């Protein structure tokens, strides 16, 4: 955080950007970092006994049991650092989207934003061209899709089937500010994020 | 239709689920052993229809045999037919190539438009054919001297010269294009073809211009296919499925990934000096009802995998040989060791 906010006092930044909870195996966090945030009141939740779920899965579970606003069911979880890096981690993180398919979870990197479009829903994706696009894709990650229909894309799908080994919609272009997607299968939507000067 | 004795049915099925598969099949999965016995009963010409592609198991049900003897021979259960084996090795990442002519592999390298991984010079040197996809040429031009500091950049650029540059030509810098063109690199403008990814185009180029036409043991190493734009990464992985009979390895600083085509018995040799221990098996594109492994910390035993269910990630390689058999195509991934 201090590196991303140069010109400000690093200590002030660290106090301001303080996590509410730190959850996981605790085998990567530096001891001084753990102590620093613990002293500032962050909950330290050691989950090293649970080897069956990924760190992301554990954090999503934590958030769903301790939602930021219990009166507001309109929760959206933004995840940084889930893409790139070790490929098996990335795939495991995407699987978490499938496990929590009723919760809005967005995986973000410098280049891309991705989220799940659960099947049997009619999806409306509002695209803000000042921050995202135009490159996008629809990925039949876990299973083929016999029928997907879209509007708002340069190459729309019309009751089209998609699968690995067949058509996977990548390097598509968002042509309108509203994109609609309906599919018989869960799909991963991805859109590029604009880099600002 | 007369009842066929059991001896004529192979004990496993291999069916192609998509018609978009690359038909060029360099693997040993061609004909089952029973074709000779069928020839004695089939009318001439039938056998070729049956075994023209991987869909032979489905075609058995439609074969008509001439009426046989009144008392059919007693059913003979054939021994379970072993699946064709595919072995995989990452010896191309070793500092010096293994001296084993029997295993000789002919390498080609494709560089896509992302920062070069730290082992790019090693892999480039190992390859007999080097292709850049459009902006990948910029990466080679800028990146190779960076990875070989202390050497003269101009000498490095001349030494690490692509054989071909293929793609849209909308990312390659004009001066880079001119530089490599002057050095003899083939520039192949494919901007008219919007239907296939840059990687797809480069793989096609390599398969039609193989580095060693006498050596069917081709392995294509790809740099820059992972990370970056997520749709690009997914499109690149789809290329592995489209060219499922060709060994293609996608490499990044962190990981190595390749396809394990279904209905094969895979042997993955792991060299702990360069890779592991973290690994995974990903049922990308379709669920797998049954996968069995050996050599992993958490082996699968006729286990099903799917997105939404189990995907084997953060597994650990425990032995130097890992075996995988699955009813579904899987993506194998292993972490690469970072050297000081």
Coordinates of C-alpha atoms in Angstrom, one line a residue:
Chain A
X1 CA 0.0 0.0 0.0
X2 CA 2.8 2.5 0.8
X3 CA 4.3 1.8 -2.7
X4 CA 1.0 2.5 -4.4
X5 CA 0.6 5.8 -2.5
X6 CA 4.0 7.4 -2.8
X7 CA 4.4 10.8 -1.2
X8 CA 2.5 9.9 1.9
X9 CA 3.9 8.7 5.2
X10 CA 4.2 4.9 5.1
X11 CA 3.3 4.4 8.7
X12 CA 0.1 6.5 8.4
X13 CA -0.8 4.5 5.3
X14 CA -0.3 1.2 7.1
X15 CA -2.5 2.2 10.0
X16 CA -5.2 3.4 7.5
X17 CA -5.1 0.3 5.4
X18 CA -5.5 -2.2 8.2
X19 CA -7.2 -5.6 7.6
X20 CA -10.1 -6.6 9.8
X21 CA -9.0 -10.2 9.6
X22 CA -6.1 -12.3 8.5
X23 CA -7.0 -15.9 7.8
X24 CA -5.1 -19.0 6.6
X25 CA -2.2 -21.3 7.2
X26 CA 0.0 -18.5 8.6
X27 CA 3.0 -20.0 6.9
X28 CA 3.7 -17.1 4.6
X29 CA 2.9 -14.0 6.7
X30 CA 6.0 -12.4 8.2
X31 CA 6.0 -12.5 12.0
X32 CA 6.5 -8.7 12.3
X33 CA 3.6 -8.1 9.9
X34 CA 1.3 -10.5 11.9
X35 CA 2.3 -8.7 15.1
X36 CA 1.8 -5.3 13.7
X37 CA -1.7 -5.9 12.5
X38 CA -2.6 -8.0 15.6
X39 CA -1.7 -4.9 17.7
X40 CA -3.9 -2.8 15.6
X41 CA -6.8 -5.0 16.3
X42 CA -7.0 -7.3 13.3
X43 CA -8.4 -10.8 14.0
X44 CA -5.8 -13.5 13.4
X45 CA -7.5 -16.8 12.4
X46 CA -5.1 -19.7 12.1
X47 CA -6.6 -22.3 9.8
X48 CA -3.5 -24.5 9.3
X49 CA -5.5 -27.6 10.4
X50 CA -7.7 -27.3 7.4
X51 CA -5.8 -28.6 4.4
X52 CA -8.9 -29.3 2.3
X53 CA -9.9 -25.8 1.2
X54 CA -7.9 -23.1 -0.4
X55 CA -7.1 -19.8 1.4
X56 CA -9.6 -18.0 -0.8
X57 CA -12.3 -20.5 0.1
X58 CA -11.6 -20.0 3.8
X59 CA -11.8 -16.2 3.4
X60 CA -15.0 -16.3 1.5
X61 CA -16.5 -18.6 4.2
X62 CA -15.4 -16.1 6.8
X63 CA -17.0 -13.2 5.0
X64 CA -20.3 -15.0 4.5
X65 CA -20.5 -15.8 8.2
X66 CA -19.4 -12.3 9.2
X67 CA -21.0 -10.1 6.4
X68 CA -20.0 -6.5 6.4
X69 CA -23.7 -5.4 6.5
X70 CA -26.0 -8.1 7.8
X71 CA -29.0 -6.0 6.8
X72 CA -27.9 -5.7 3.2
X73 CA -28.0 -9.0 1.3
X74 CA -26.4 -7.2 -1.6
X75 CA -22.9 -8.4 -0.9
X76 CA -20.1 -8.4 -3.5
X77 CA -16.6 -9.8 -2.7
X78 CA -13.7 -8.3 -4.5
X79 CA -10.6 -10.5 -4.7
X80 CA -7.1 -9.2 -5.4
X81 CA -4.2 -11.6 -6.2
X82 CA -6.3 -14.6 -7.4
X83 CA -5.1 -14.5 -11.0
X84 CA -1.6 -15.0 -12.4
X85 CA 1.1 -16.6 -10.3
X86 CA 1.0 -20.4 -9.8
X87 CA -1.4 -21.9 -12.3
X88 CA -2.9 -24.4 -9.9
X89 CA -3.7 -21.6 -7.4
X90 CA -5.4 -19.7 -10.1
X91 CA -7.6 -22.7 -11.1
X92 CA -8.3 -23.4 -7.4
X93 CA -9.4 -19.8 -7.0
X94 CA -11.8 -20.0 -9.9
X95 CA -13.2 -23.2 -8.5
X96 CA -14.2 -21.1 -5.4
X97 CA -16.5 -19.1 -7.6
X98 CA -18.3 -22.3 -8.6
X99 CA -18.5 -23.4 -4.9
X100 CA -20.1 -20.1 -3.9
X101 CA -22.1 -19.6 -7.0
X102 CA -24.9 -17.7 -5.2
X103 CA -22.5 -15.0 -4.0
X104 CA -21.1 -12.2 -6.2
X105 CA -17.3 -12.7 -6.2
X106 CA -15.1 -10.8 -8.6
X107 CA -11.5 -11.8 -9.2
X108 CA -9.3 -8.8 -10.2
X109 CA -5.9 -8.4 -11.6
X110 CA -4.1 -5.4 -13.3
X111 CA -5.3 -6.8 -16.7
X112 CA -8.6 -8.5 -16.1
X113 CA -11.8 -8.8 -14.1
X114 CA -13.6 -12.2 -14.0
X115 CA -16.7 -13.5 -12.4
X116 CA -19.1 -16.4 -12.6
X117 CA -22.4 -16.2 -14.6
X118 CA -24.4 -18.9 -13.1
X119 CA -26.5 -20.9 -15.6
X120 CA -30.2 -20.5 -16.0
X121 CA -30.1 -16.8 -15.3
X122 CA -30.5 -13.9 -17.7
X123 CA -27.4 -11.8 -17.0
X124 CA -27.1 -8.1 -17.7
X125 CA -23.5 -6.8 -17.5
X126 CA -23.1 -3.0 -17.4
X127 CA -19.8 -2.1 -18.9
X128 CA -18.2 1.3 -18.2
X129 CA -15.8 2.0 -21.0
X130 CA -13.8 4.5 -18.9
X131 CA -12.6 1.6 -16.7
X132 CA -13.0 -1.6 -18.6
X133 CA -13.1 -3.3 -22.0
X134 CA -13.1 -3.5 -24.9
X135 CA -11.6 -7.1 -24.8
X136 CA -13.8 -9.7 -23.2
X137 CA -14.6 -13.4 -23.2
X138 CA -17.0 -16.1 -22.1
X139 CA -15.4 -19.3 -20.9
X140 CA -17.1 -22.7 -20.5
X141 CA -14.6 -23.6 -17.8
X142 CA -16.1 -26.6 -16.1
X143 CA -18.4 -28.0 -18.7
X144 CA -19.4 -27.5 -22.3
X145 CA -22.4 -25.2 -23.0
X146 CA -24.9 -26.4 -25.6
X147 CA -26.5 -23.0 -25.9
X148 CA -25.4 -19.5 -25.1
X149 CA -26.9 -16.3 -26.4
X150 CA -25.5 -12.8 -26.0
X151 CA -26.1 -9.2 -27.1
X152 CA -23.8 -6.3 -27.0
X153 CA -20.7 -8.0 -28.2
X154 CA -18.8 -7.7 -31.5
X155 CA -19.3 -11.4 -32.1
X156 CA -22.5 -12.3 -30.4
X157 CA -23.4 -15.9 -29.7
X158 CA -26.8 -17.1 -30.9
X159 CA -27.8 -20.3 -29.3
X160 CA -24.2 -21.3 -29.9
X161 CA -22.5 -24.1 -28.3
X162 CA -19.1 -23.6 -26.6
X163 CA -16.5 -26.1 -25.2
X164 CA -12.8 -26.6 -24.8
X165 CA -11.7 -28.3 -28.0
X166 CA -14.4 -26.3 -29.8
X167 CA -15.4 -22.7 -29.5
X168 CA -14.4 -20.6 -26.5
X169 CA -15.2 -17.0 -26.9
X170 CA -12.0 -15.0 -26.3
X171 CA -10.7 -11.8 -27.8
X172 CA -14.3 -10.7 -28.2
X173 CA -15.1 -7.0 -28.0
X174 CA -17.7 -5.2 -26.0
X175 CA -19.7 -3.0 -28.4
X176 CA -22.4 -1.6 -26.1
X177 CA -22.6 -0.5 -22.5
X178 CA -25.0 -3.3 -21.7
X179 CA -24.1 -6.9 -22.5
X180 CA -26.6 -9.6 -21.9
X181 CA -25.7 -13.3 -21.6
X182 CA -28.0 -16.3 -21.2
X183 CA -26.6 -19.9 -21.1
X184 CA -27.5 -23.4 -20.2
X185 CA -24.2 -23.8 -18.5
X186 CA -22.1 -21.8 -15.9
X187 CA -19.8 -19.5 -17.7
X188 CA -16.9 -17.3 -16.6
X189 CA -17.2 -13.8 -17.9
X190 CA -13.9 -11.9 -18.3
X191 CA -13.3 -8.3 -19.4
X192 CA -10.0 -6.4 -19.7
X193 CA -9.3 -3.5 -17.4
X194 CA -8.0 -0.2 -18.8
X195 CA -4.6 0.9 -17.8
X196 CA -4.5 4.6 -17.0
X197 CA -1.5 6.8 -17.7
Chain B
X1 CA -27.7 -57.8 -36.2
X2 CA -26.0 -61.0 -35.1
X3 CA -24.5 -61.0 -31.6
X4 CA -20.8 -60.4 -31.7
X5 CA -18.5 -62.5 -29.4
X6 CA -16.9 -60.6 -26.6
X7 CA -13.5 -61.2 -28.1
X8 CA -14.2 -58.5 -30.8
X9 CA -14.9 -55.7 -28.3
X10 CA -11.9 -53.9 -26.9
X11 CA -12.2 -53.3 -23.2
X12 CA -11.9 -49.6 -23.4
X13 CA -13.4 -46.8 -25.4
X14 CA -11.9 -43.7 -26.9
X15 CA -14.3 -41.4 -28.5
X16 CA -13.7 -38.0 -29.8
X17 CA -16.2 -35.6 -28.3
X18 CA -15.6 -32.7 -30.6
X19 CA -15.2 -32.6 -34.3
X20 CA -12.8 -29.6 -34.1
X21 CA -10.0 -31.8 -33.0
X22 CA -6.8 -31.8 -35.0
X23 CA -7.0 -35.1 -36.9
X24 CA -3.2 -35.4 -37.3
X25 CA -2.5 -38.1 -34.8
X26 CA 1.1 -38.8 -34.0
X27 CA 0.3 -40.9 -31.0
X28 CA 0.3 -44.7 -31.0
X29 CA -3.5 -44.8 -30.6
X30 CA -4.4 -46.0 -34.0
X31 CA -5.9 -49.4 -34.3
X32 CA -6.8 -51.8 -31.5
X33 CA -5.3 -55.3 -31.8
X34 CA -8.5 -56.9 -32.9
X35 CA -8.6 -55.5 -36.4
X36 CA -6.9 -58.5 -37.8
X37 CA -9.5 -60.9 -36.4
X38 CA -12.3 -58.7 -37.7
X39 CA -10.8 -58.7 -41.2
X40 CA -11.5 -62.4 -41.5
X41 CA -15.1 -61.8 -40.9
X42 CA -15.7 -58.3 -42.3
X43 CA -16.3 -57.8 -46.0
X44 CA -13.3 -56.2 -47.5
X45 CA -13.1 -52.4 -47.2
X46 CA -15.2 -52.3 -44.0
X47 CA -12.3 -52.2 -41.6
X48 CA -10.9 -48.9 -42.8
X49 CA -14.3 -47.2 -42.1
X50 CA -14.2 -48.6 -38.6
X51 CA -10.7 -47.3 -37.7
X52 CA -10.5 -44.0 -39.6
X53 CA -10.6 -42.0 -36.4
X54 CA -10.9 -42.3 -32.7
X55 CA -14.7 -43.0 -32.9
X56 CA -14.2 -46.7 -33.5
X57 CA -15.8 -47.8 -30.3
X58 CA -19.1 -46.2 -31.4
X59 CA -18.9 -47.9 -34.8
X60 CA -18.8 -51.4 -33.5
X61 CA -22.5 -51.3 -32.7
X62 CA -23.3 -50.7 -36.3
X63 CA -21.2 -53.4 -37.9
X64 CA -23.1 -56.2 -39.6
X65 CA -21.4 -59.5 -39.6
X66 CA -22.4 -62.3 -41.9
X67 CA -24.4 -64.9 -40.0
X68 CA -21.9 -67.1 -38.2
X69 CA -22.0 -70.7 -37.2
X70 CA -25.1 -71.9 -35.4
X71 CA -23.3 -72.3 -32.2
X72 CA -21.1 -69.3 -31.5
X73 CA -17.7 -70.0 -29.9
X74 CA -17.7 -69.7 -26.1
X75 CA -17.1 -66.1 -25.1
X76 CA -13.4 -65.4 -24.4
X77 CA -12.7 -62.4 -22.2
X78 CA -9.7 -60.8 -23.7
X79 CA -7.1 -59.5 -21.2
X80 CA -7.8 -55.8 -20.4
X81 CA -6.2 -53.8 -23.2
X82 CA -3.6 -51.5 -21.8
X83 CA -4.1 -47.8 -22.7
X84 CA -1.4 -46.3 -25.0
X85 CA 1.2 -44.7 -22.8
X86 CA 2.4 -41.1 -23.1
X87 CA 5.5 -40.1 -21.3
X88 CA 6.3 -36.5 -20.4
X89 CA 9.5 -34.9 -19.2
X90 CA 10.7 -31.4 -18.7
X91 CA 14.3 -32.1 -19.5
X92 CA 14.3 -29.0 -21.8
X93 CA 14.6 -27.0 -18.6
X94 CA 17.8 -28.7 -17.5
X95 CA 21.0 -26.7 -17.9
X96 CA 22.5 -29.2 -20.2
X97 CA 20.4 -31.5 -22.5
X98 CA 20.2 -35.2 -21.4
X99 CA 22.5 -37.4 -23.5
X100 CA 19.9 -39.9 -24.5
X101 CA 19.5 -40.2 -28.3
X102 CA 16.7 -42.8 -27.9
X103 CA 14.6 -40.1 -26.3
X104 CA 15.6 -37.4 -28.7
X105 CA 12.9 -34.7 -28.9
X106 CA 12.8 -32.0 -31.5
X107 CA 11.8 -28.7 -29.9
X108 CA 10.2 -25.6 -31.3
X109 CA 9.6 -22.5 -29.2
X110 CA 6.8 -19.9 -29.6
X111 CA 7.0 -16.5 -27.9
X112 CA 3.8 -14.6 -27.2
X113 CA 3.5 -11.0 -26.2
X114 CA 4.4 -11.1 -22.5
X115 CA 7.5 -10.5 -20.5
X116 CA 10.0 -13.4 -21.0
X117 CA 10.4 -15.9 -18.2
X118 CA 13.9 -16.1 -16.7
X119 CA 14.7 -19.4 -18.5
X120 CA 13.9 -18.0 -22.0
X121 CA 17.5 -18.0 -23.3
X122 CA 17.9 -21.7 -22.2
X123 CA 14.6 -22.8 -23.9
X124 CA 15.4 -20.8 -27.0
X125 CA 18.8 -22.4 -27.3
X126 CA 17.3 -25.9 -26.9
X127 CA 14.8 -25.2 -29.8
X128 CA 15.5 -25.9 -33.4
X129 CA 12.7 -23.7 -34.6
X130 CA 11.8 -20.3 -33.1
X131 CA 8.6 -18.5 -33.8
X132 CA 7.4 -15.2 -32.4
X133 CA 3.7 -14.3 -32.4
X134 CA 3.5 -10.6 -33.3
X135 CA 4.5 -8.6 -30.2
X136 CA 6.5 -11.6 -29.0
X137 CA 9.2 -10.3 -31.3
X138 CA 9.4 -7.1 -29.2
X139 CA 9.8 -9.2 -26.1
X140 CA 12.7 -11.1 -27.6
X141 CA 14.3 -8.0 -28.9
X142 CA 14.0 -6.2 -25.5
X143 CA 14.1 -9.1 -23.2
X144 CA 16.9 -11.4 -24.2
X145 CA 19.6 -8.8 -23.6
X146 CA 18.0 -8.1 -20.2
X147 CA 18.2 -11.8 -19.3
X148 CA 21.9 -12.0 -20.4
X149 CA 23.4 -9.0 -18.8
X150 CA 27.2 -8.5 -19.2
X151 CA 27.0 -9.6 -22.9
X152 CA 26.8 -7.2 -25.8
X153 CA 23.1 -6.6 -26.6
X154 CA 23.6 -6.5 -30.4
X155 CA 25.4 -9.8 -30.4
X156 CA 22.6 -11.3 -28.3
X157 CA 19.9 -10.0 -30.7
X158 CA 21.7 -11.5 -33.6
X159 CA 22.1 -14.8 -31.8
X160 CA 18.5 -15.0 -30.5
X161 CA 16.9 -14.4 -33.9
X162 CA 13.4 -15.8 -34.6
X163 CA 13.0 -18.0 -37.7
X164 CA 9.5 -16.6 -38.2
X165 CA 7.2 -13.9 -36.9
X166 CA 3.5 -14.6 -37.4
X167 CA 0.3 -12.8 -36.5
X168 CA -1.6 -9.6 -36.9
X169 CA 1.5 -7.4 -37.0
X170 CA -0.4 -4.8 -34.9
X171 CA 1.8 -5.1 -31.9
X172 CA 5.3 -5.6 -33.3
X173 CA 7.3 -2.4 -33.4
X174 CA 8.3 -1.3 -37.0
X175 CA 12.0 -1.2 -36.2
X176 CA 11.9 -4.7 -34.5
X177 CA 10.1 -6.1 -37.6
X178 CA 12.6 -4.5 -39.9
X179 CA 15.6 -5.7 -37.8
X180 CA 14.5 -9.3 -37.8
X181 CA 13.4 -9.2 -41.4
X182 CA 16.9 -8.0 -42.4
X183 CA 18.4 -10.9 -40.4
X184 CA 16.3 -13.3 -42.5
X185 CA 13.3 -14.0 -40.3
X186 CA 10.1 -14.9 -42.2
X187 CA 7.4 -12.3 -41.6
X188 CA 4.0 -13.8 -42.1
X189 CA 1.1 -11.4 -41.9
X190 CA -2.1 -13.1 -40.8
X191 CA -4.2 -10.1 -40.1
X192 CA -6.9 -11.4 -42.4
X193 CA -7.6 -14.3 -40.1
X194 CA -9.6 -13.2 -37.1
X195 CA -10.9 -16.6 -36.2
X196 CA -7.9 -18.1 -34.5
X197 CA -5.6 -16.9 -31.8
X198 CA -1.9 -16.0 -32.5
X199 CA -0.8 -19.1 -30.7
X200 CA -3.1 -21.3 -32.9
X201 CA -1.5 -19.7 -36.0
X202 CA 2.0 -20.3 -34.7
X203 CA 1.3 -24.0 -33.8
X204 CA -0.2 -24.5 -37.3
X205 CA 2.9 -23.0 -38.8
X206 CA 5.2 -25.3 -36.8
X207 CA 3.2 -28.4 -37.6
X208 CA 3.4 -27.6 -41.3
X209 CA 7.1 -26.6 -41.1
X210 CA 8.4 -29.0 -38.5
X211 CA 12.0 -28.4 -37.3
X212 CA 12.9 -32.0 -38.0
X213 CA 10.6 -33.8 -40.4
X214 CA 12.3 -37.1 -39.7
X215 CA 11.6 -36.9 -36.0
X216 CA 8.0 -37.3 -35.1
X217 CA 9.0 -36.6 -31.5
X218 CA 8.0 -32.9 -31.6
X219 CA 7.5 -30.8 -28.5
X220 CA 6.4 -27.1 -28.8
X221 CA 7.4 -24.9 -25.8
X222 CA 5.3 -21.7 -25.4
X223 CA 6.5 -18.6 -23.5
X224 CA 4.1 -15.9 -22.6
X225 CA 0.8 -17.9 -22.8
X226 CA -0.1 -17.7 -19.1
X227 CA -0.9 -14.7 -16.9
X228 CA -1.7 -11.3 -18.5
X229 CA -5.2 -11.0 -20.0
X230 CA -7.4 -13.8 -18.7
X231 CA -9.3 -14.3 -22.0
X232 CA -5.9 -14.7 -23.8
X233 CA -4.8 -17.3 -21.3
X234 CA -8.0 -19.3 -21.7
X235 CA -7.8 -19.1 -25.5
X236 CA -4.2 -20.3 -25.3
X237 CA -5.3 -23.3 -23.2
X238 CA -8.0 -24.1 -25.7
X239 CA -5.2 -24.4 -28.4
X240 CA -3.9 -27.4 -26.4
X241 CA -7.2 -29.1 -26.8
X242 CA -7.4 -28.2 -30.5
X243 CA -4.0 -29.8 -31.1
X244 CA -4.4 -32.6 -28.6
X245 CA -2.1 -35.0 -30.5
X246 CA 0.8 -32.6 -30.4
X247 CA 3.0 -32.0 -27.3
X248 CA 2.6 -28.4 -26.3
X249 CA 3.9 -27.1 -23.0
X250 CA 2.9 -23.6 -21.8
X251 CA 5.5 -22.1 -19.5
X252 CA 5.7 -19.2 -17.2
X253 CA 8.1 -18.2 -14.5
X254 CA 5.9 -20.0 -12.0
X255 CA 4.3 -22.9 -13.8
X256 CA 4.4 -25.5 -16.5
X257 CA 1.2 -26.8 -18.0
X258 CA 0.3 -29.3 -20.7
X259 CA -2.7 -31.4 -21.7
X260 CA -3.1 -35.1 -20.7
X261 CA -5.4 -36.4 -23.4
X262 CA -8.0 -38.9 -22.1
X263 CA -7.8 -42.6 -22.6
X264 CA -4.0 -42.6 -22.3
X265 CA -1.9 -43.8 -19.5
X266 CA 0.4 -40.9 -18.7
X267 CA 3.8 -41.1 -17.1
X268 CA 5.1 -37.8 -16.0
X269 CA 8.8 -37.7 -15.1
X270 CA 9.4 -35.0 -12.5
X271 CA 12.9 -33.6 -12.0
X272 CA 12.9 -32.1 -8.5
X273 CA 15.9 -29.9 -9.4
X274 CA 13.8 -27.9 -11.8
X275 CA 10.2 -28.4 -10.9
X276 CA 7.7 -29.1 -8.2
X277 CA 6.6 -29.9 -5.6
X278 CA 3.3 -28.1 -6.1
X279 CA 1.1 -29.6 -8.8
X280 CA -2.5 -30.0 -9.9
X281 CA -4.8 -31.8 -12.2
X282 CA -7.5 -29.6 -13.8
X283 CA -10.7 -30.9 -15.4
X284 CA -10.8 -27.9 -17.7
X285 CA -13.7 -27.9 -20.1
X286 CA -15.5 -31.0 -18.8
X287 CA -16.0 -33.0 -15.6
X288 CA -14.0 -36.2 -15.2
X289 CA -15.9 -39.2 -13.8
X290 CA -12.8 -41.2 -13.0
X291 CA -9.1 -40.2 -12.6
X292 CA -6.5 -42.4 -11.0
X293 CA -3.0 -41.2 -10.1
X294 CA 0.2 -42.5 -8.4
X295 CA 3.2 -40.5 -7.1
X296 CA 1.2 -37.6 -5.6
X297 CA 0.8 -36.7 -1.9
X298 CA -3.0 -36.9 -2.4
X299 CA -3.5 -39.5 -5.1
X300 CA -6.8 -39.9 -6.9
X301 CA -8.4 -43.3 -7.0
X302 CA -11.1 -43.6 -9.6
X303 CA -12.1 -40.2 -8.2
X304 CA -14.3 -37.7 -10.0
X305 CA -13.4 -34.1 -10.5
X306 CA -15.2 -31.0 -11.7
X307 CA -15.5 -27.3 -11.3
X308 CA -18.0 -26.9 -8.5
X309 CA -16.6 -30.1 -7.0
X310 CA -13.1 -31.4 -6.6
X311 CA -10.3 -29.8 -8.6
X312 CA -6.9 -31.1 -7.6
X313 CA -4.8 -28.1 -6.8
X314 CA -2.0 -27.5 -4.3
X315 CA -1.2 -31.2 -4.6
X316 CA 2.4 -32.3 -4.0
X317 CA 4.6 -34.5 -6.2
X318 CA 6.0 -37.2 -3.9
X319 CA 7.9 -39.3 -6.4
X320 CA 9.9 -38.8 -9.5
X321 CA 7.4 -40.6 -11.6
X322 CA 3.7 -39.6 -11.5
X323 CA 1.1 -41.6 -13.4
X324 CA -2.3 -40.3 -14.4
X325 CA -5.2 -42.1 -16.1
X326 CA -8.5 -40.4 -16.7
X327 CA -11.7 -40.7 -18.7
X328 CA -11.5 -37.0 -19.5
X329 CA -8.9 -34.6 -20.9
X330 CA -7.0 -33.0 -18.0
X331 CA -4.6 -30.1 -17.7
X332 CA -1.5 -31.1 -15.7
X333 CA 0.3 -28.2 -13.9
X334 CA 3.5 -28.2 -11.9
X335 CA 5.3 -25.4 -10.3
X336 CA 8.8 -24.4 -11.5
X337 CA 11.6 -23.9 -9.1
X338 CA 13.1 -20.4 -8.9
X339 CA 16.9 -20.5 -8.7
X340 CA 18.8 -18.0 -6.8

